[in-house]
mmCIF file of C-alpha atoms in Angstrom:
data_model
loop_
_atom_site.group_PDB
_atom_site.id
_atom_site.type_symbol
_atom_site.label_atom_id
_atom_site.label_comp_id
_atom_site.label_asym_id
_atom_site.label_seq_id
_atom_site.Cartn_x
_atom_site.Cartn_y
_atom_site.Cartn_z
ATOM 1 C CA MET A 1 3.719 24.823 16.087
ATOM 2 C CA PRO A 2 2.362 23.395 12.837
ATOM 3 C CA SER A 3 5.028 23.007 10.188
ATOM 4 C CA ILE A 4 4.895 22.485 6.440
ATOM 5 C CA ARG A 5 7.226 21.197 3.757
ATOM 6 C CA SER A 6 6.790 20.776 0.003
ATOM 7 C CA ALA A 7 8.450 19.087 -2.949
ATOM 8 C CA ASP A 8 8.173 19.275 -6.716
ATOM 9 C CA LEU A 9 9.902 16.174 -8.061
ATOM 10 C CA SER A 10 11.119 15.912 -11.632
ATOM 11 C CA ARG A 11 14.063 13.661 -10.832
ATOM 12 C CA ARG A 12 14.801 10.087 -11.818
ATOM 13 C CA HIS A 13 12.975 7.286 -9.956
ATOM 14 C CA TRP A 14 14.881 5.821 -6.979
ATOM 15 C CA LEU A 15 14.221 2.077 -6.638
ATOM 16 C CA LEU A 16 14.267 0.641 -4.470
ATOM 17 C CA SER A 17 5.106 -1.862 24.717
ATOM 18 C CA THR A 18 2.944 -1.280 26.841
ATOM 19 C CA PRO A 19 0.643 -4.251 27.613
ATOM 20 C CA LEU A 20 -1.959 -5.250 25.081
ATOM 21 C CA ARG A 21 -4.695 -4.138 27.441
ATOM 22 C CA THR A 22 -4.060 -0.546 26.336
ATOM 23 C CA ALA A 23 -5.230 -1.436 22.845
ATOM 24 C CA LEU A 24 -8.076 -3.553 24.156
ATOM 25 C CA ALA A 25 -9.230 -0.725 26.368
ATOM 26 C CA SER A 26 -9.087 1.772 23.512
ATOM 27 C CA ALA A 27 -11.352 -0.564 21.550
ATOM 28 C CA GLY A 28 -13.736 -0.961 24.474
ATOM 29 C CA LEU A 29 -12.894 -4.648 24.909
ATOM 30 C CA CYS A 30 -11.681 -4.525 28.513
ATOM 31 C CA GLY A 31 -11.750 -2.258 31.533
ATOM 32 C CA GLY A 32 -9.016 0.238 32.297
ATOM 33 C CA ALA A 33 -6.808 1.684 30.433
ATOM 34 C CA SER A 34 17.963 -3.706 2.874
ATOM 35 C CA GLY A 35 20.761 -4.503 2.223
ATOM 36 C CA GLY A 36 21.849 -3.703 -1.335
ATOM 37 C CA SER A 37 19.055 -1.358 -2.324
ATOM 38 C CA ILE A 38 19.093 0.563 0.947
ATOM 39 C CA THR A 39 22.798 0.771 1.735
ATOM 40 C CA GLY A 40 23.492 3.822 3.854
ATOM 41 C CA PHE A 41 19.983 3.916 5.297
ATOM 42 C CA HIS A 42 19.858 0.724 7.385
ATOM 43 C CA ASN A 43 20.964 2.393 10.626
ATOM 44 C CA ALA A 44 18.551 5.311 10.390
ATOM 45 C CA SER A 45 16.760 5.852 13.713
ATOM 46 C CA PRO A 46 13.434 7.632 14.275
ATOM 47 C CA GLU A 47 15.491 10.656 15.280
ATOM 48 C CA ALA A 48 17.449 10.509 12.015
ATOM 49 C CA ALA A 49 14.277 9.976 10.014
ATOM 50 C CA THR A 50 12.798 13.091 11.611
ATOM 51 C CA ASN A 51 15.252 15.120 9.530
ATOM 52 C CA GLY A 52 12.807 16.640 7.056
ATOM 53 C CA GLY A 53 9.784 14.782 8.425
ATOM 54 C CA ILE A 54 7.361 15.418 11.276
ATOM 55 C CA ARG A 55 7.705 13.343 14.425
ATOM 56 C CA LEU A 56 4.573 12.214 16.277
ATOM 57 C CA GLN A 57 4.406 10.272 19.541
ATOM 58 C CA ALA A 58 1.481 8.696 21.391
ATOM 59 C CA GLY A 59 1.634 5.932 23.977
ATOM 60 C CA GLU A 60 4.130 3.322 22.861
ATOM 61 C CA LEU A 61 4.364 4.463 19.226
ATOM 62 C CA THR A 62 6.675 6.968 17.579
ATOM 63 C CA ALA A 63 6.078 7.864 13.937
ATOM 64 C CA VAL A 64 7.731 10.126 11.408
ATOM 65 C CA ILE A 65 5.502 11.385 8.577
ATOM 66 C CA GLY A 66 6.977 12.923 5.448
ATOM 67 C CA ASP A 67 6.392 13.976 1.861
ATOM 68 C CA ASN A 68 8.189 12.699 -1.242
ATOM 69 C CA SER A 69 11.059 15.205 -1.360
ATOM 70 C CA GLY A 70 13.781 13.063 0.211
ATOM 71 C CA THR A 71 16.540 13.944 2.681
ATOM 72 C CA ASP A 72 20.021 12.697 3.488
ATOM 73 C CA THR A 73 18.408 9.693 5.244
ATOM 74 C CA GLN A 74 15.207 9.367 3.191
ATOM 75 C CA ARG A 75 15.028 8.377 -0.462
ATOM 76 C CA PRO A 76 13.114 10.831 -2.659
ATOM 77 C CA GLY A 77 9.741 9.694 -3.897
ATOM 78 C CA TYR A 78 8.700 7.752 -0.811
ATOM 79 C CA ASN A 79 5.968 9.411 1.218
ATOM 80 C CA GLY A 80 3.684 8.624 4.138
ATOM 81 C CA VAL A 81 5.122 7.003 7.251
ATOM 82 C CA TRP A 82 8.897 7.183 7.072
ATOM 83 C CA SER A 83 9.298 5.423 10.411
ATOM 84 C CA LEU A 84 6.974 3.614 12.825
ATOM 85 C CA GLN A 85 8.529 2.217 15.980
ATOM 86 C CA HIS A 86 7.021 0.543 19.026
ATOM 87 C CA ALA A 87 8.576 1.091 22.452
ATOM 88 C CA ALA A 88 9.101 -2.672 22.752
ATOM 89 C CA ALA A 89 11.088 -2.808 19.492
ATOM 90 C CA ASP A 90 14.621 -1.755 18.624
ATOM 91 C CA ARG A 91 13.851 -0.880 14.998
ATOM 92 C CA SER A 92 11.174 0.597 12.751
ATOM 93 C CA LEU A 93 8.489 -1.578 11.215
ATOM 94 C CA PHE A 94 9.213 0.046 7.851
ATOM 95 C CA VAL A 95 12.455 -0.142 5.888
ATOM 96 C CA PRO A 96 14.618 2.862 6.862
ATOM 97 C CA GLY A 97 15.000 5.299 4.018
ATOM 98 C CA ILE A 98 11.815 4.091 2.364
ATOM 99 C CA SER A 99 8.355 4.160 4.001
ATOM 100 C CA GLY A 100 5.023 2.592 4.825
ATOM 101 C CA LEU A 101 1.516 3.596 3.751
ATOM 102 C CA ASN A 102 3.259 5.131 0.754
ATOM 103 C CA LEU A 103 0.990 6.345 -2.060
ATOM 104 C CA GLU A 104 2.709 4.514 -4.899
ATOM 105 C CA HIS A 105 0.425 4.365 -7.941
ATOM 106 C CA ILE A 106 -2.669 6.007 -9.383
ATOM 107 C CA VAL A 107 -4.085 3.698 -12.039
ATOM 108 C CA ASN A 108 -6.660 4.490 -14.723
ATOM 109 C CA GLY A 109 -5.843 1.762 -17.243
ATOM 110 C CA THR A 110 -3.664 3.827 -19.574
ATOM 111 C CA THR A 111 -0.180 2.651 -20.523
ATOM 112 C CA LEU A 112 2.379 2.479 -17.715
ATOM 113 C CA ASP A 113 5.687 2.061 -19.542
ATOM 114 C CA ASP A 114 6.812 5.554 -18.502
ATOM 115 C CA ASP A 115 8.052 5.592 -14.874
ATOM 116 C CA ALA A 116 6.731 9.134 -14.516
ATOM 117 C CA VAL A 117 3.247 7.703 -15.052
ATOM 118 C CA PHE A 118 3.713 4.417 -13.182
ATOM 119 C CA PHE A 119 5.076 6.201 -10.100
ATOM 120 C CA GLU A 120 3.071 9.394 -10.523
ATOM 121 C CA PRO A 121 2.388 9.990 -6.771
ATOM 122 C CA ARG A 122 6.108 9.725 -6.059
ATOM 123 C CA ARG A 123 6.947 12.397 -8.611
ATOM 124 C CA ALA A 124 4.132 14.936 -8.320
ATOM 125 C CA ALA A 125 4.281 17.860 -5.892
ATOM 126 C CA MET A 126 3.231 17.018 -2.341
ATOM 127 C CA THR A 127 3.154 18.862 1.000
ATOM 128 C CA VAL A 128 3.080 17.657 4.587
ATOM 129 C CA LYS A 129 1.896 19.673 7.567
ATOM 130 C CA GLN A 130 1.306 19.005 11.238
ATOM 131 C CA THR A 131 -2.285 19.752 12.243
ATOM 132 C CA SER A 132 -2.138 18.791 15.945
ATOM 133 C CA ASP A 133 0.232 17.170 18.426
ATOM 134 C CA GLN A 134 -0.688 13.721 17.127
ATOM 135 C CA THR A 135 -1.924 14.426 13.593
ATOM 136 C CA CYS A 136 -0.303 15.139 10.212
ATOM 137 C CA GLU A 137 -1.720 15.684 6.752
ATOM 138 C CA LEU A 138 -0.294 15.034 3.303
ATOM 139 C CA HIS A 139 -1.752 16.988 0.406
ATOM 140 C CA GLN A 140 -1.113 16.332 -3.268
ATOM 141 C CA PRO A 141 -2.589 18.814 -5.774
ATOM 142 C CA PRO A 142 -4.010 17.418 -9.020
ATOM 143 C CA THR A 143 -1.376 15.141 -10.511
ATOM 144 C CA PRO A 144 -0.169 15.735 -14.079
ATOM 145 C CA HIS A 145 -1.282 12.456 -15.666
ATOM 146 C CA THR A 146 -4.433 11.311 -13.844
ATOM 147 C CA GLY A 147 -5.501 14.700 -12.463
ATOM 148 C CA LEU A 148 -6.186 13.352 -8.960
ATOM 149 C CA GLU A 149 -6.080 15.622 -5.908
ATOM 150 C CA SER A 150 -5.753 13.893 -2.541
ATOM 151 C CA ARG A 151 -5.392 14.459 1.192
ATOM 152 C CA THR A 152 -4.205 11.858 3.675
ATOM 153 C CA GLN A 153 -4.495 12.290 7.430
ATOM 154 C CA PHE A 154 -2.349 10.276 9.827
ATOM 155 C CA GLU A 155 -3.259 10.243 13.511
ATOM 156 C CA LEU A 156 -1.354 8.498 16.296
ATOM 157 C CA ARG A 157 -3.328 7.236 19.302
ATOM 158 C CA PRO A 158 -2.466 5.342 22.493
ATOM 159 C CA GLY A 159 -2.757 1.580 22.226
ATOM 160 C CA GLY A 160 -0.398 1.177 19.270
ATOM 161 C CA ILE A 161 -2.856 2.863 16.904
ATOM 162 C CA LEU A 162 -2.040 4.768 13.727
ATOM 163 C CA ASP A 163 -5.217 5.859 11.940
ATOM 164 C CA PHE A 164 -5.174 6.659 8.218
ATOM 165 C CA HIS A 165 -7.905 8.619 6.439
ATOM 166 C CA PHE A 166 -7.714 9.225 2.686
ATOM 167 C CA GLU A 167 -9.898 11.479 0.554
ATOM 168 C CA CYS A 168 -9.541 12.376 -3.099
ATOM 169 C CA TRP A 169 -11.143 14.329 -5.923
ATOM 170 C CA PRO A 170 -10.702 13.462 -9.618
ATOM 171 C CA ARG A 171 -10.223 16.922 -11.118
ATOM 172 C CA GLN A 172 -10.029 15.805 -14.754
ATOM 173 C CA ASN A 173 -12.023 13.316 -16.808
ATOM 174 C CA ARG A 174 -9.099 10.932 -17.218
ATOM 175 C CA PHE A 175 -10.576 7.479 -16.631
ATOM 176 C CA PRO A 176 -11.087 6.037 -20.130
ATOM 177 C CA HIS A 177 -11.831 2.558 -18.773
ATOM 178 C CA GLY A 178 -14.334 3.713 -16.173
ATOM 179 C CA TYR A 179 -12.277 3.340 -13.020
ATOM 180 C CA LEU A 180 -9.578 4.934 -10.906
ATOM 181 C CA SER A 181 -7.436 2.984 -8.453
ATOM 182 C CA MET A 182 -4.941 4.075 -5.801
ATOM 183 C CA PHE A 183 -2.199 1.777 -4.509
ATOM 184 C CA TRP A 184 -0.312 2.035 -1.193
ATOM 185 C CA ALA A 185 2.915 0.174 -0.457
ATOM 186 C CA SER A 186 4.314 -0.606 2.991
ATOM 187 C CA TYR A 187 7.903 -1.838 2.879
ATOM 188 C CA ILE A 188 8.448 -4.071 5.921
ATOM 189 C CA ASN A 189 11.851 -4.152 7.572
ATOM 190 C CA ALA A 190 13.093 -7.730 7.015
ATOM 191 C CA PRO A 191 10.646 -9.706 9.185
ATOM 192 C CA GLU A 192 11.372 -13.399 9.693
ATOM 193 C CA ASP A 193 7.872 -14.145 8.402
ATOM 194 C CA ARG A 194 7.138 -12.197 5.228
ATOM 195 C CA SER A 195 3.503 -13.341 5.044
ATOM 196 C CA MET A 196 0.231 -11.435 5.142
ATOM 197 C CA TYR A 197 -2.622 -13.239 6.930
ATOM 198 C CA PHE A 198 -6.309 -12.662 6.246
ATOM 199 C CA ARG A 199 -9.719 -14.340 6.445
ATOM 200 C CA GLY A 200 -11.066 -15.974 3.308
ATOM 201 C CA GLY A 201 -10.256 -18.814 0.945
ATOM 202 C CA PRO A 202 -10.630 -19.967 -2.648
ATOM 203 C CA ALA A 203 -13.947 -19.333 -4.357
ATOM 204 C CA GLY A 204 -16.593 -21.760 -3.213
ATOM 205 C CA GLN A 205 -14.691 -22.905 -0.132
ATOM 206 C CA THR A 206 -15.365 -22.261 3.550
ATOM 207 C CA ASP A 207 -13.762 -19.220 5.159
ATOM 208 C CA GLY A 208 -10.612 -19.707 7.188
ATOM 209 C CA TRP A 209 -7.291 -18.051 7.882
ATOM 210 C CA CYS A 210 -5.200 -17.650 4.720
ATOM 211 C CA GLN A 211 -1.478 -17.013 4.389
ATOM 212 C CA LEU A 212 -0.241 -14.943 1.443
ATOM 213 C CA CYS A 213 3.493 -15.165 0.791
ATOM 214 C CA THR A 214 4.098 -14.956 -2.931
ATOM 215 C CA GLN A 215 7.093 -16.742 -4.444
ATOM 216 C CA PHE A 216 8.340 -13.765 -6.392
ATOM 217 C CA HIS A 217 7.393 -10.204 -7.342
ATOM 218 C CA ASN A 218 4.256 -10.032 -9.529
ATOM 219 C CA ASP A 219 3.326 -13.654 -8.743
ATOM 220 C CA GLN A 220 -0.413 -14.010 -7.932
ATOM 221 C CA SER A 221 0.053 -10.818 -5.961
ATOM 222 C CA THR A 222 -3.425 -9.357 -5.469
ATOM 223 C CA VAL A 223 -6.326 -10.733 -3.419
ATOM 224 C CA LEU A 224 -9.858 -9.548 -4.160
ATOM 225 C CA HIS A 225 -12.856 -9.645 -1.845
ATOM 226 C CA ARG A 226 -15.290 -12.512 -2.374
ATOM 227 C CA ASP A 227 -17.870 -10.046 -3.746
ATOM 228 C CA ASP A 228 -15.426 -8.264 -6.068
ATOM 229 C CA GLN A 229 -16.155 -9.436 -9.608
ATOM 230 C CA TYR A 230 -14.873 -6.294 -11.318
ATOM 231 C CA THR A 231 -12.278 -6.644 -14.080
ATOM 232 C CA ALA A 232 -10.165 -3.529 -14.559
ATOM 233 C CA LEU A 233 -9.113 -3.027 -18.169
ATOM 234 C CA PHE A 234 -5.666 -1.830 -19.252
ATOM 235 C CA ASP A 235 -4.251 -0.461 -22.470
ATOM 236 C CA PRO A 236 -1.498 -2.710 -23.895
ATOM 237 C CA ASP A 237 2.016 -1.944 -22.668
ATOM 238 C CA LYS A 238 5.219 -3.760 -21.728
ATOM 239 C CA ARG A 239 5.044 -3.403 -17.950
ATOM 240 C CA THR A 240 3.836 -6.009 -15.516
ATOM 241 C CA ALA A 241 2.573 -4.914 -12.110
ATOM 242 C CA LEU A 242 1.457 -6.288 -8.772
ATOM 243 C CA PHE A 243 -2.069 -4.985 -9.297
ATOM 244 C CA ARG A 244 -2.386 -6.902 -12.593
ATOM 245 C CA ASN A 245 -1.568 -10.306 -11.082
ATOM 246 C CA PHE A 246 -4.228 -12.091 -9.050
ATOM 247 C CA SER A 247 -4.326 -14.793 -6.406
ATOM 248 C CA PRO A 248 -6.957 -17.563 -6.488
ATOM 249 C CA GLN A 249 -7.572 -16.737 -2.825
ATOM 250 C CA ARG A 250 -10.392 -14.372 -1.881
ATOM 251 C CA MET A 251 -10.736 -12.346 1.303
ATOM 252 C CA SER A 252 -13.967 -12.320 3.271
ATOM 253 C CA GLN A 253 -13.192 -9.640 5.874
ATOM 254 C CA PRO A 254 -11.485 -6.285 5.224
ATOM 255 C CA LEU A 255 -8.324 -6.777 7.277
ATOM 256 C CA PHE A 256 -4.912 -8.403 7.317
ATOM 257 C CA TYR A 257 -2.040 -8.796 9.725
ATOM 258 C CA GLY A 258 1.636 -9.691 9.652
ATOM 259 C CA HIS A 259 4.304 -10.492 12.223
ATOM 260 C CA PHE A 260 7.296 -8.268 12.935
ATOM 261 C CA ASP A 261 9.758 -9.503 15.572
ATOM 262 C CA GLN A 262 7.630 -9.920 18.717
ATOM 263 C CA LEU A 263 4.918 -7.616 17.396
ATOM 264 C CA THR A 264 1.926 -7.922 15.087
ATOM 265 C CA TRP A 265 0.842 -5.239 12.632
ATOM 266 C CA LEU A 266 -2.932 -5.332 12.180
ATOM 267 C CA VAL A 267 -4.485 -3.363 9.295
ATOM 268 C CA ILE A 268 -8.274 -2.884 9.330
ATOM 269 C CA PHE A 269 -10.391 -1.259 6.594
ATOM 270 C CA ASP A 270 -13.720 0.492 7.100
ATOM 271 C CA ARG A 271 -15.290 -1.205 4.050
ATOM 272 C CA THR A 272 -14.918 -4.077 1.619
ATOM 273 C CA GLU A 273 -15.958 -2.307 -1.594
ATOM 274 C CA GLY A 274 -12.935 -1.343 -3.655
ATOM 275 C CA ILE A 275 -10.374 -2.778 -1.212
ATOM 276 C CA ARG A 276 -7.783 -5.206 -2.577
ATOM 277 C CA LEU A 277 -4.783 -6.702 -0.759
ATOM 278 C CA THR A 278 -1.417 -7.067 -2.481
ATOM 279 C CA HIS A 279 1.852 -8.783 -1.527
ATOM 280 C CA SER A 280 5.426 -8.749 -2.756
ATOM 281 C CA PRO A 281 8.103 -10.900 -1.092
ATOM 282 C CA SER A 282 10.885 -8.524 -2.091
ATOM 283 C CA GLY A 283 9.443 -5.094 -2.923
ATOM 284 C CA GLY A 284 11.560 -3.283 -0.328
ATOM 285 C CA GLY A 285 14.915 -4.645 -1.454
ATOM 286 C CA PHE A 286 17.376 -6.910 0.377
ATOM 287 C CA ASN A 287 18.622 -6.551 3.949
ATOM 288 C CA SER A 288 22.229 -7.767 3.989
ATOM 289 C CA ALA A 289 22.548 -7.786 7.774
ATOM 290 C CA ARG A 290 19.510 -10.047 8.181
ATOM 291 C CA GLN A 291 20.064 -11.933 4.911
ATOM 292 C CA SER A 292 16.429 -11.472 3.973
ATOM 293 C CA HIS A 293 14.315 -9.539 1.530
ATOM 294 C CA ASN A 294 12.001 -6.794 2.700
ATOM 295 C CA PRO A 295 8.424 -7.674 1.720
ATOM 296 C CA ALA A 296 5.750 -5.199 0.722
ATOM 297 C CA TRP A 297 2.357 -5.507 2.428
ATOM 298 C CA ASP A 298 0.160 -3.393 0.170
ATOM 299 C CA PHE A 299 -3.445 -2.489 -0.511
ATOM 300 C CA GLN A 300 -5.566 -0.784 -3.153
ATOM 301 C CA PHE A 301 -8.707 1.346 -3.256
ATOM 302 C CA LEU A 302 -10.568 1.092 -6.553
ATOM 303 C CA ILE A 303 -13.320 3.529 -7.552
ATOM 304 C CA ARG A 304 -15.746 2.445 -10.266
ATOM 305 C CA ASN A 305 -17.319 5.046 -12.558
ATOM 306 C CA PRO A 306 -15.650 8.050 -10.907
ATOM 307 C CA VAL A 307 -17.196 11.486 -11.314
ATOM 308 C CA VAL A 308 -15.125 14.635 -11.817
ATOM 309 C CA ASN A 309 -14.867 16.775 -8.650
ATOM 310 C CA GLN A 310 -16.759 14.254 -6.522
ATOM 311 C CA ARG A 311 -15.162 13.388 -3.180
ATOM 312 C CA TYR A 312 -14.195 9.774 -2.450
ATOM 313 C CA ALA A 313 -12.806 8.586 0.878
ATOM 314 C CA PHE A 314 -12.021 5.603 3.068
ATOM 315 C CA SER A 315 -10.348 4.968 6.419
ATOM 316 C CA VAL A 316 -7.905 2.440 7.837
ATOM 317 C CA ARG A 317 -6.914 1.635 11.387
ATOM 318 C CA THR A 318 -3.467 0.111 11.868
ATOM 319 C CA MET A 319 -2.349 -1.325 15.198
ATOM 320 C CA LEU A 320 1.214 -2.312 16.103
ATOM 321 C CA LEU A 321 0.842 -4.627 19.096
ATOM 322 C CA PRO A 322 2.602 -7.304 21.116
ATOM 323 C CA ARG A 323 1.684 -10.641 19.575
ATOM 324 C CA THR A 324 -1.720 -11.903 20.599
ATOM 325 C CA SER A 325 -4.362 -14.382 19.484
ATOM 326 C CA ARG A 326 -6.244 -14.241 16.223
ATOM 327 C CA ASP A 327 -9.473 -14.037 18.186
ATOM 328 C CA THR A 328 -8.238 -10.854 19.848
ATOM 329 C CA LEU A 329 -7.254 -9.366 16.495
ATOM 330 C CA LEU A 330 -10.733 -10.066 15.150
ATOM 331 C CA GLN A 331 -12.281 -8.476 18.248
ATOM 332 C CA LEU A 332 -10.167 -5.357 17.778
ATOM 333 C CA ALA A 333 -11.175 -5.157 14.124
ATOM 334 C CA SER A 334 -14.865 -5.697 14.828
ATOM 335 C CA ALA A 335 -14.900 -3.076 17.588
ATOM 336 C CA TRP A 336 -13.407 -0.380 15.359
ATOM 337 C CA GLN A 337 -15.580 -1.243 12.368
ATOM 338 C CA ALA A 338 -18.684 -1.095 14.570
ATOM 339 C CA GLU A 339 -17.539 2.266 15.928
ATOM 340 C CA ARG A 340 -17.141 3.590 12.379
ATOM 341 C CA LYS A 341 -20.729 2.624 11.557
ATOM 342 C CA ARG A 342 -22.224 4.500 14.505
#
């Protein structure tokens, strides 16, 4: 039966398989089928994470989707995918007690010194409901500062697939600098390799595979597409942010991947316009057991010249797969992007 939960947060900010052929078949490419900041959460299992969230299962993936209310195993403020575990793994891709595909910021260029503004999506009321056996939806009514209403659909599919579809409506004319940007954070559970990989290169250079592993938080964090020449303006304040710090690298294709144990997490976007990639080497805190920081593999969706009450949307396909070649990852991405265009 569909279920629904809600939260209205006014509290203080908490910092913080089956063979690959299944995925190939689903894409039509073959025949046939942290340590200190998270103490007390590091042993949370998908079953524990389900407490207060909605558990979905399809093929080799199990996910728990939740709102920002928090539970005894889930820190308040973090929303989206509380847990995502592959049958071939013994732990969740995302840091237990935090989340992945977490709507973290809504940015319109106004001052961000106040945490209630900087982390607005964490604080504002949000509901989660199950809409089918393999689908959940998050809804956030118009937020108090930026006035953005949004819906996010998560759908689990066989082949290691978690699809993400986001739509939003600016309900108030609150974009003094002519743009509105949303930011999603995915806190990765202490991988040995904290890097994001993507296609691109410095301006004027030939495309190739690029590795983004920033030296510290807010260090050349954000990668723009080669065609993205837009400069977002900000009112003066005292806060630095990942989305204000830029890498000299440029991406050429709307995708990235990262390694997690013996798996690869592939993230594919249905467009290039407005998409920006962002990395933090330590955004998810420190994992004492593994003696490693938890990186954040993030992305942004920037809307230029938004119009009040107009709908804006984009889609993402994520795939958690046994490690495979880069050529195969590109084939999977191309197949889905072509399908989206039909």
